[in-house]
Coordinates of C-alpha atoms and ligand atoms in Angstrom, one line a residue:
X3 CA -23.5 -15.1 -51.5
X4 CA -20.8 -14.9 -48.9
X5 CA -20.5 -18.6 -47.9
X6 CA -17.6 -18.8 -50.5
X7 CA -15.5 -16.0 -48.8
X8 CA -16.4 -17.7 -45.4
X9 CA -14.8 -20.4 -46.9
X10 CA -11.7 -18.6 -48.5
X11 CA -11.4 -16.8 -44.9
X12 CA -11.4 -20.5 -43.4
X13 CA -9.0 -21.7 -45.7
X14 CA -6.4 -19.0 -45.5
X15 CA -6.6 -18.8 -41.6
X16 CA -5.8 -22.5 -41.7
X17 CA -3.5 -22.8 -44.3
X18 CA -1.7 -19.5 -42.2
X19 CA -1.5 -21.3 -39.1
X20 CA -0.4 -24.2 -40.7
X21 CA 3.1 -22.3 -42.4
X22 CA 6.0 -23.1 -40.3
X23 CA 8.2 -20.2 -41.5
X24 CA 8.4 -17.0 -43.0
X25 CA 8.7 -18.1 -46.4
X26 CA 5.6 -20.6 -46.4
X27 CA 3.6 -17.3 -44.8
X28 CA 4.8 -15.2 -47.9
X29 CA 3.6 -17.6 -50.4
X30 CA -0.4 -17.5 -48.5
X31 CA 0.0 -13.9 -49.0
X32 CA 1.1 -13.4 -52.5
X33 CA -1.7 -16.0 -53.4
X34 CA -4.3 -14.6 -51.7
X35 CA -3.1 -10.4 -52.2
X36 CA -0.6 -10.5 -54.7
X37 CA -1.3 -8.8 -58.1
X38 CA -2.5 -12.3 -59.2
X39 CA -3.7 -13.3 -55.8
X40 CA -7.2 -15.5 -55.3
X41 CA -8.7 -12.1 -53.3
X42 CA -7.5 -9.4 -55.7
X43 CA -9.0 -11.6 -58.5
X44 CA -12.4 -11.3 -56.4
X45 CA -12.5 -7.6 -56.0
X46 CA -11.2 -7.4 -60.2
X47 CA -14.3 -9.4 -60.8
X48 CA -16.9 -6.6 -58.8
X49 CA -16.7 -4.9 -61.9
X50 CA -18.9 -7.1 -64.2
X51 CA -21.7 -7.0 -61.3
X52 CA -24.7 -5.1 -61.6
X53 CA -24.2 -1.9 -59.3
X54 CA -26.7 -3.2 -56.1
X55 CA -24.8 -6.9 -56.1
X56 CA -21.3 -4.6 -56.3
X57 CA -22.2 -2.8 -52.9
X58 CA -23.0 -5.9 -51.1
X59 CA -20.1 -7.9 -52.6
X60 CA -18.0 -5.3 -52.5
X61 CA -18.4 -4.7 -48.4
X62 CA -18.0 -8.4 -48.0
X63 CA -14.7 -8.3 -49.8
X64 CA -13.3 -5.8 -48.5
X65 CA -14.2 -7.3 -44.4
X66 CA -12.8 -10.0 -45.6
X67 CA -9.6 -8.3 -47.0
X68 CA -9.5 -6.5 -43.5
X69 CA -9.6 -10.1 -41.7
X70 CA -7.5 -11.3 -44.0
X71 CA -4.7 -8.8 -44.0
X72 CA -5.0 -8.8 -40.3
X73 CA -4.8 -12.4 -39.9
X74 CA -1.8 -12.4 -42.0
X75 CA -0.1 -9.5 -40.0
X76 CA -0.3 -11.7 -36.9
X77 CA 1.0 -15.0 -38.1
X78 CA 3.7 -12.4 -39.3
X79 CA 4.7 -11.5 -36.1
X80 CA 4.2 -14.7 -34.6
X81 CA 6.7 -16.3 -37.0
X82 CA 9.0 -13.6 -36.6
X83 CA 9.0 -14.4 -32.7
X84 CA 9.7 -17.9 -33.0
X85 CA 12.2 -17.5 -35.3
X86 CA 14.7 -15.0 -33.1
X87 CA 13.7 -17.1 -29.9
X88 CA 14.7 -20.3 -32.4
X89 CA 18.1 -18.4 -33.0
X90 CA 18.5 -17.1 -29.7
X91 CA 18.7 -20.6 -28.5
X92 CA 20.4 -21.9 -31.1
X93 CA 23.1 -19.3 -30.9
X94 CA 23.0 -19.2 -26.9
X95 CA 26.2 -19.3 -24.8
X96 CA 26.9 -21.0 -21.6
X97 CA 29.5 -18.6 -19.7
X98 CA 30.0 -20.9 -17.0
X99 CA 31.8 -23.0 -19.3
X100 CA 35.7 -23.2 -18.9
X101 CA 38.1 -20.7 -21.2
X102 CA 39.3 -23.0 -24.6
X103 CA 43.2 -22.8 -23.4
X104 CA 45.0 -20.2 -26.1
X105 CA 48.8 -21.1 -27.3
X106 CA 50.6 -18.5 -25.3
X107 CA 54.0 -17.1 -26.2
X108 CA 57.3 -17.1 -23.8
X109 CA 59.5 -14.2 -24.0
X110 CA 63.1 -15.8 -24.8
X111 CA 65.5 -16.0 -21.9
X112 CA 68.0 -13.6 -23.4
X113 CA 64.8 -10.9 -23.3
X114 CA 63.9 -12.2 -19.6
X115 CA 67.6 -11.4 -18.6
X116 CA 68.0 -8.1 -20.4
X117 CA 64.6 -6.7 -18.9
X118 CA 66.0 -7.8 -15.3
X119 CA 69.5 -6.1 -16.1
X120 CA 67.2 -3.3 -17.4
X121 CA 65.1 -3.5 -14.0
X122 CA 67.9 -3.6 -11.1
X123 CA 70.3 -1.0 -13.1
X124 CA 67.4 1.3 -13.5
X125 CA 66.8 1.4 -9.9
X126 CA 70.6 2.4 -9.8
X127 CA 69.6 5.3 -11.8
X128 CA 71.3 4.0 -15.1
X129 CA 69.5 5.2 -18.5
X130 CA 69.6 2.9 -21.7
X131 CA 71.7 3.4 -24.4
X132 CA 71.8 2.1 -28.1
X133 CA 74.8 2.1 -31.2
X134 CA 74.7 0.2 -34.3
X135 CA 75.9 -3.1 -34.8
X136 CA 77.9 -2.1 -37.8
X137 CA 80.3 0.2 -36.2
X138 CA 83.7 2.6 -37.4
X139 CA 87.1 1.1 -36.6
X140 CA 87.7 4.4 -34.9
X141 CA 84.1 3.7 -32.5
X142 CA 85.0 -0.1 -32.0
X143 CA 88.7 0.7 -31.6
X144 CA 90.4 3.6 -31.6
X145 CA 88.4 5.8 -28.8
X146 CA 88.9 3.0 -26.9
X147 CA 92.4 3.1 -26.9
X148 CA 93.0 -0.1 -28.7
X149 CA 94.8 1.5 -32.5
X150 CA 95.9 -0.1 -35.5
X151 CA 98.6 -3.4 -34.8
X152 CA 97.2 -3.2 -30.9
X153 CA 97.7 -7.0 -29.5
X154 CA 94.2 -6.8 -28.1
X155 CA 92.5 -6.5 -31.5
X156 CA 93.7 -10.1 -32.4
X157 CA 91.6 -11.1 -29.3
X158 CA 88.5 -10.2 -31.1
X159 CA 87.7 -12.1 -34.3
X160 CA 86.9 -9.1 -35.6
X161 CA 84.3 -9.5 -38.6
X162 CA 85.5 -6.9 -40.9
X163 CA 83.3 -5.1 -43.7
X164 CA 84.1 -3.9 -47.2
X165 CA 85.9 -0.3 -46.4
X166 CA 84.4 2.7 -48.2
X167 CA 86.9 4.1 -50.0
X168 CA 89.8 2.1 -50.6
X169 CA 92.4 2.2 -48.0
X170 CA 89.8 3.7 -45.8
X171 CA 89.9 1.5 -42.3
X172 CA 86.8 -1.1 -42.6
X173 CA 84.0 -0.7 -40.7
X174 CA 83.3 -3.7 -38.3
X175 CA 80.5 -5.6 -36.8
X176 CA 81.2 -4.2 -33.2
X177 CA 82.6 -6.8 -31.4
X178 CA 81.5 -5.8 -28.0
X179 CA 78.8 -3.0 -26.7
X180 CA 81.8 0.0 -25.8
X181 CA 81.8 1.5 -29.0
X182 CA 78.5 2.7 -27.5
X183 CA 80.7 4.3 -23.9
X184 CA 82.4 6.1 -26.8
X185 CA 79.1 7.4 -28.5
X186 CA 77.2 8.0 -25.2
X187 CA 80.1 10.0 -24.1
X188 CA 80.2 12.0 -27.6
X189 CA 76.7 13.1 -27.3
X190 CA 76.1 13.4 -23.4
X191 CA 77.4 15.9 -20.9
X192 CA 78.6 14.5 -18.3
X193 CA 77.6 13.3 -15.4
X194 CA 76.1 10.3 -16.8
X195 CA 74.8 6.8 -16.2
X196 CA 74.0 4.1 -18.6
X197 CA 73.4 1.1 -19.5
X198 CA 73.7 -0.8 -22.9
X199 CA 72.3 -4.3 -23.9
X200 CA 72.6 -5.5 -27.3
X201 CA 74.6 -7.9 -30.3
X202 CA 78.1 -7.9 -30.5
X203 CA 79.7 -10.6 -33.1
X204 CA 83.2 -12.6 -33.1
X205 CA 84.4 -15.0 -35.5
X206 CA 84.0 -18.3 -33.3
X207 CA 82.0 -21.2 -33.2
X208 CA 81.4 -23.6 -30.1
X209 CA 79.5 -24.5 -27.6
X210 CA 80.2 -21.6 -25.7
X211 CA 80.5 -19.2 -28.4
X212 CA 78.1 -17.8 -31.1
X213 CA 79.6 -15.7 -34.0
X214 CA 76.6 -13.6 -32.5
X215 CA 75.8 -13.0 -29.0
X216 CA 74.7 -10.1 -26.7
X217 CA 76.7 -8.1 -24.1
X218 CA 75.7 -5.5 -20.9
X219 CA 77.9 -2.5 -20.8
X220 CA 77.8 -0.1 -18.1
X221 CA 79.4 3.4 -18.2
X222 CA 79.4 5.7 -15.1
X223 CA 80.6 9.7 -15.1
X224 CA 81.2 11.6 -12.5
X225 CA 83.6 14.1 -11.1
X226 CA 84.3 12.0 -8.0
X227 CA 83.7 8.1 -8.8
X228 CA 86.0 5.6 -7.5
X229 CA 86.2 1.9 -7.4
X230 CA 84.5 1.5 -4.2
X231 CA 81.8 3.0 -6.6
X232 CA 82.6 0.5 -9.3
X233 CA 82.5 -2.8 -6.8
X234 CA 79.5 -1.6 -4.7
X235 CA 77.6 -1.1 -8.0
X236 CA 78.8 -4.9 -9.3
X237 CA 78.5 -6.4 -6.0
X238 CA 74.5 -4.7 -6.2
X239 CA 73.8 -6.3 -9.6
X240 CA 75.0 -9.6 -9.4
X241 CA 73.2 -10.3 -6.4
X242 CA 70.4 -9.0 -7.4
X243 CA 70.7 -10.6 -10.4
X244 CA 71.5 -14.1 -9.2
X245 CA 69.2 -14.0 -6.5
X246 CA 71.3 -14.8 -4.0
X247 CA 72.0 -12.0 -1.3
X248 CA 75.7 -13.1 -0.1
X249 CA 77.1 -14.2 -3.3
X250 CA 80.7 -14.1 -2.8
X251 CA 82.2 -11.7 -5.7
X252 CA 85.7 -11.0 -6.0
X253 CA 87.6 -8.4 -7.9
X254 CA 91.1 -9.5 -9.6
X255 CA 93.3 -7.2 -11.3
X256 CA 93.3 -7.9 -15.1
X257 CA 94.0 -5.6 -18.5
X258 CA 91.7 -3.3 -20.7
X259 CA 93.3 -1.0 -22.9
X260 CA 90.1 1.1 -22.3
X261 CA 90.2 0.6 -18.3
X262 CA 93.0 1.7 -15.9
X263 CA 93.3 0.2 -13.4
X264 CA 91.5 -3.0 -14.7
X265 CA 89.2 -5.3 -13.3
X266 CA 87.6 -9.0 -14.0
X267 CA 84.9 -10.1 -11.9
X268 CA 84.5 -13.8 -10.2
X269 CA 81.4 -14.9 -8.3
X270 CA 81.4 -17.9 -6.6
X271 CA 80.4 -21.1 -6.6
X272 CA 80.4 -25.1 -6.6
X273 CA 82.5 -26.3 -9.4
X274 CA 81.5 -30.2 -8.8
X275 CA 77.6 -29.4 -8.3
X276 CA 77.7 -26.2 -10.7
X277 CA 75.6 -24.5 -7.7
X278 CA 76.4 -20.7 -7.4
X279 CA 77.2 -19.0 -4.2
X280 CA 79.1 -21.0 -1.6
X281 CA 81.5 -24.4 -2.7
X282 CA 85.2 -22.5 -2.6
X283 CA 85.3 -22.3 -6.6
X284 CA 85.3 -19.1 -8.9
X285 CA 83.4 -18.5 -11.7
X286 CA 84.7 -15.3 -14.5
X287 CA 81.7 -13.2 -15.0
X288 CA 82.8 -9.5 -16.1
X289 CA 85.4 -7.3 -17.4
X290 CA 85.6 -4.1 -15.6
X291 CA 87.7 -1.0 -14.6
X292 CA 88.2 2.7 -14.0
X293 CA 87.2 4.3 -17.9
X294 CA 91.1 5.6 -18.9
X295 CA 91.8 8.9 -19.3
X296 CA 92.8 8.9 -23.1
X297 CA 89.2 7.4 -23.7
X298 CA 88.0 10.3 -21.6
X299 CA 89.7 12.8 -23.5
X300 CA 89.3 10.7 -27.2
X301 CA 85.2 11.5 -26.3
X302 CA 86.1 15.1 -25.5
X303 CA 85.7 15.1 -21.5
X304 CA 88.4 16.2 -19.3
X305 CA 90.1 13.5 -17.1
X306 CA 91.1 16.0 -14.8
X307 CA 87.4 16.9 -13.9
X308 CA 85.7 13.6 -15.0
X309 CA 86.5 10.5 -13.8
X310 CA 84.5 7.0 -13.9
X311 CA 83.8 3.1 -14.6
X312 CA 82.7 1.0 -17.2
X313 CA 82.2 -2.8 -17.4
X314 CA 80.8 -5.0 -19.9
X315 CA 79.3 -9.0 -19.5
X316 CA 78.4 -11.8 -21.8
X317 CA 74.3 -11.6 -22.0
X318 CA 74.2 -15.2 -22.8
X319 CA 76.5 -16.0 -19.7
X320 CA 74.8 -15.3 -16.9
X321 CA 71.7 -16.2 -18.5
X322 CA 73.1 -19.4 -18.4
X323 CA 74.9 -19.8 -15.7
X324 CA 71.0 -18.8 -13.9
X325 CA 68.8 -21.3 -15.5
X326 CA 71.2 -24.0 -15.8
X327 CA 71.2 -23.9 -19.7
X328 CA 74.3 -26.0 -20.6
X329 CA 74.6 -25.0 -24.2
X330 CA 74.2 -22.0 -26.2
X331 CA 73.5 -22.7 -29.4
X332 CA 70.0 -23.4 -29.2
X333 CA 69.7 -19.8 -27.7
X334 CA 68.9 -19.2 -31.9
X335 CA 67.9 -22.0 -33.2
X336 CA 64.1 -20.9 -32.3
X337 CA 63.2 -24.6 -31.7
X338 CA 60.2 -24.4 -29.7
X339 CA 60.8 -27.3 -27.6
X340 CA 63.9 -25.5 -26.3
X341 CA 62.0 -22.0 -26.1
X342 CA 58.7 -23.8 -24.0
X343 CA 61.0 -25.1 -21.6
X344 CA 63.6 -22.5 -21.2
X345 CA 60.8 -19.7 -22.0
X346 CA 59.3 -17.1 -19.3
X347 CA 55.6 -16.3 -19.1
X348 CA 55.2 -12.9 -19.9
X349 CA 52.3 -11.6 -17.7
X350 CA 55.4 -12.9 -14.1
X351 CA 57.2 -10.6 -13.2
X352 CA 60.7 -10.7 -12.8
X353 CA 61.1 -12.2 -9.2
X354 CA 64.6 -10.2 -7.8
X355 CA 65.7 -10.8 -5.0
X356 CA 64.4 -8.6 -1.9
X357 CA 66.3 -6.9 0.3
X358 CA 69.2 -6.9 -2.1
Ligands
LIG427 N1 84.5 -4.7 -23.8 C1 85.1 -5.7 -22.9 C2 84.9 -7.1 -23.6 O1 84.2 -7.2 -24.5 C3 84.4 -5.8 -21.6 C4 84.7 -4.5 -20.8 C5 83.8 -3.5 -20.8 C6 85.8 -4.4 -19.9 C7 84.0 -2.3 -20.1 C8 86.0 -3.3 -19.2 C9 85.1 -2.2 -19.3 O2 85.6 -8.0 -23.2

């Protein structure tokens, strides 16, 4: 009477051990316990059996439903197990392998050397200072001492805007950073120390000149500043900037409406091998000079307490005149073979010179 179920038991144990995945094992269980399944068929059937042939069928189906279910449980988990340790080694990692090498970024040598200006005059004490680039005639200009018909305003190329109201005076692109002395000086009580970095524009076009390029501008107030203060402060930066701890620098009288007395600054170097430090030759880095009184007073601080310097340097210049670059235009022409070899990793740090 039970040989069948035997058989059935048999069957499914082989067929169970014999499904490779989960989804073969589902189909041996809906077959044999689904609503249509082989064993729930079985048990349906009990019914038409006299009541002494129920009991003894019915206790061998249901042992064998037991065995079966529990059969079917453990090929379950069994299949289950293979199939995360199948996936755990398919999905495995070997961490001794090298790093895939990912496209790193340079930060532009124009960044580089205003973070290193940024560096050495912040361990002068200097804050930073920002303007706009779009500027007043009276901030660009006339603070500054240079007004309306002033010889030096046809030095600048100056890129003038649409004027607000007509015969307003036109606001400019700032065509260097000292509209920003002006506003510092405005807004600040003095004593003071900063330092400005940003874009200035002039009308010109050449391989030394970009209608857009950056400038340093330093601005120092104090009641008792003098130009030893001014050329200790220059002679500091530029050899820490350059690197080189006995750069020769050299201080030559010159004109600023907004300086008195006026300074340009030389460093020195090698005209025939373009090296910079020793060779007899003189390089123009930097205007410079004592901050005149009428710009004191234009900015509402009184000369006769105040007194201090200001100078200002081409960005692209000495960034230059460091790395050897002989052109600028590509400085913005973002070609990428100019920026990977002129570039600067940005996890180094700048290297400045010690002791200086
Ligand atoms: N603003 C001047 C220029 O652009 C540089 C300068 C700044 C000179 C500060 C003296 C003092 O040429």
């Amino acid at each position: 009477m039970t040989d069948d179920l035997d058989a059935i038991r048999q069957e499914t144990e082989a067929a169970l051990a014999g499904a490779a995945d989960l989804r073969a094992w589902d189909a041996i269980r809906v077959a044999m316990l689904g609503k249509s399944g082989r064993l729930t068929a079985l048990l349906k059937d009990l019914g038409a059996l006299p009541a002494d042939a129920r009991r003894a069928r019915g206790a061998a189906l249901n042992r064998l439903k037991e065995a079966l279910t529990d059969a079917i449980e453990i090929r379950r988990r069994q299949l289950e197990e293979s199939a995360l340790a199948a996936r755990l080694a398919a999905e495995r990692i070997d961490v001794t392998l090298p790093p895939r090498p990912l496209p790193a970024g340079l930060v532009h040598p124009i960044s580089r050397t205003m973070e290193e200006m940024a560096a050495i005059f912040g361990a002068m004490g200097f804050a930073i200072a920002e303007g706009p680039d779009i500027e007043s005639d009276w901030h660009n200009f006339g603070a500054l001492n240079i007004p309306a018909h002033h010889p030096a305003r046809a030095d600048h190329d100056t890129f003038y805007l649409p004027p607000e109201r007509a015969g307003a005076p036109p606001p400019v692109l700032r065509t260097h950073t000292s509209p920003v002395q002006v506003r510092t000086m405005l807004h600040t009580p003095p004593p003071l120390r900063v330092v400005v970095m940003g874009r200035t524009y002039r009308a010109d076009h050449d391989a030394t000149h970009s209608p857009m390029f950056h400038q340093l501008e330093g601005l120092a107030i104090d009641r008792d500043l003098t130009l030893g203060h001014l050329k200790g402060c220059l002679i500091d930066f530029l050899r820490a900037y350059f690197g080189i701890a006995d750069l020769p620098v050299r201080f030559r009288a010159s004109y600023f409406p907004f300086t008195e007395p006026s300074m340009e600054v030389d460093i020195g170097w090698d005209r025939r091998s373009g090296e910079l430090g020793g060779g007899g030759d003189w390089l123009e880095i930097l205007g410079s000079g004592m901050v005149h009184p009428k710009v004191l007073a234009n900015c509402g601080i009184d000369p006769s307490v105040w007194q201090g310097f200001a100078f200002g340097m081409g960005v692209e210049r000495v960034t230059m005149l460091k790395h050897g670059i002989p052109d600028l235009r590509p400085f913005y022409e973002s070609d990428i073979r100019w920026l990977r070899h002129y570039g600067f990793s940005p996890l180094a740090p700048a290297m400045l010179h010690e002791g200086v």
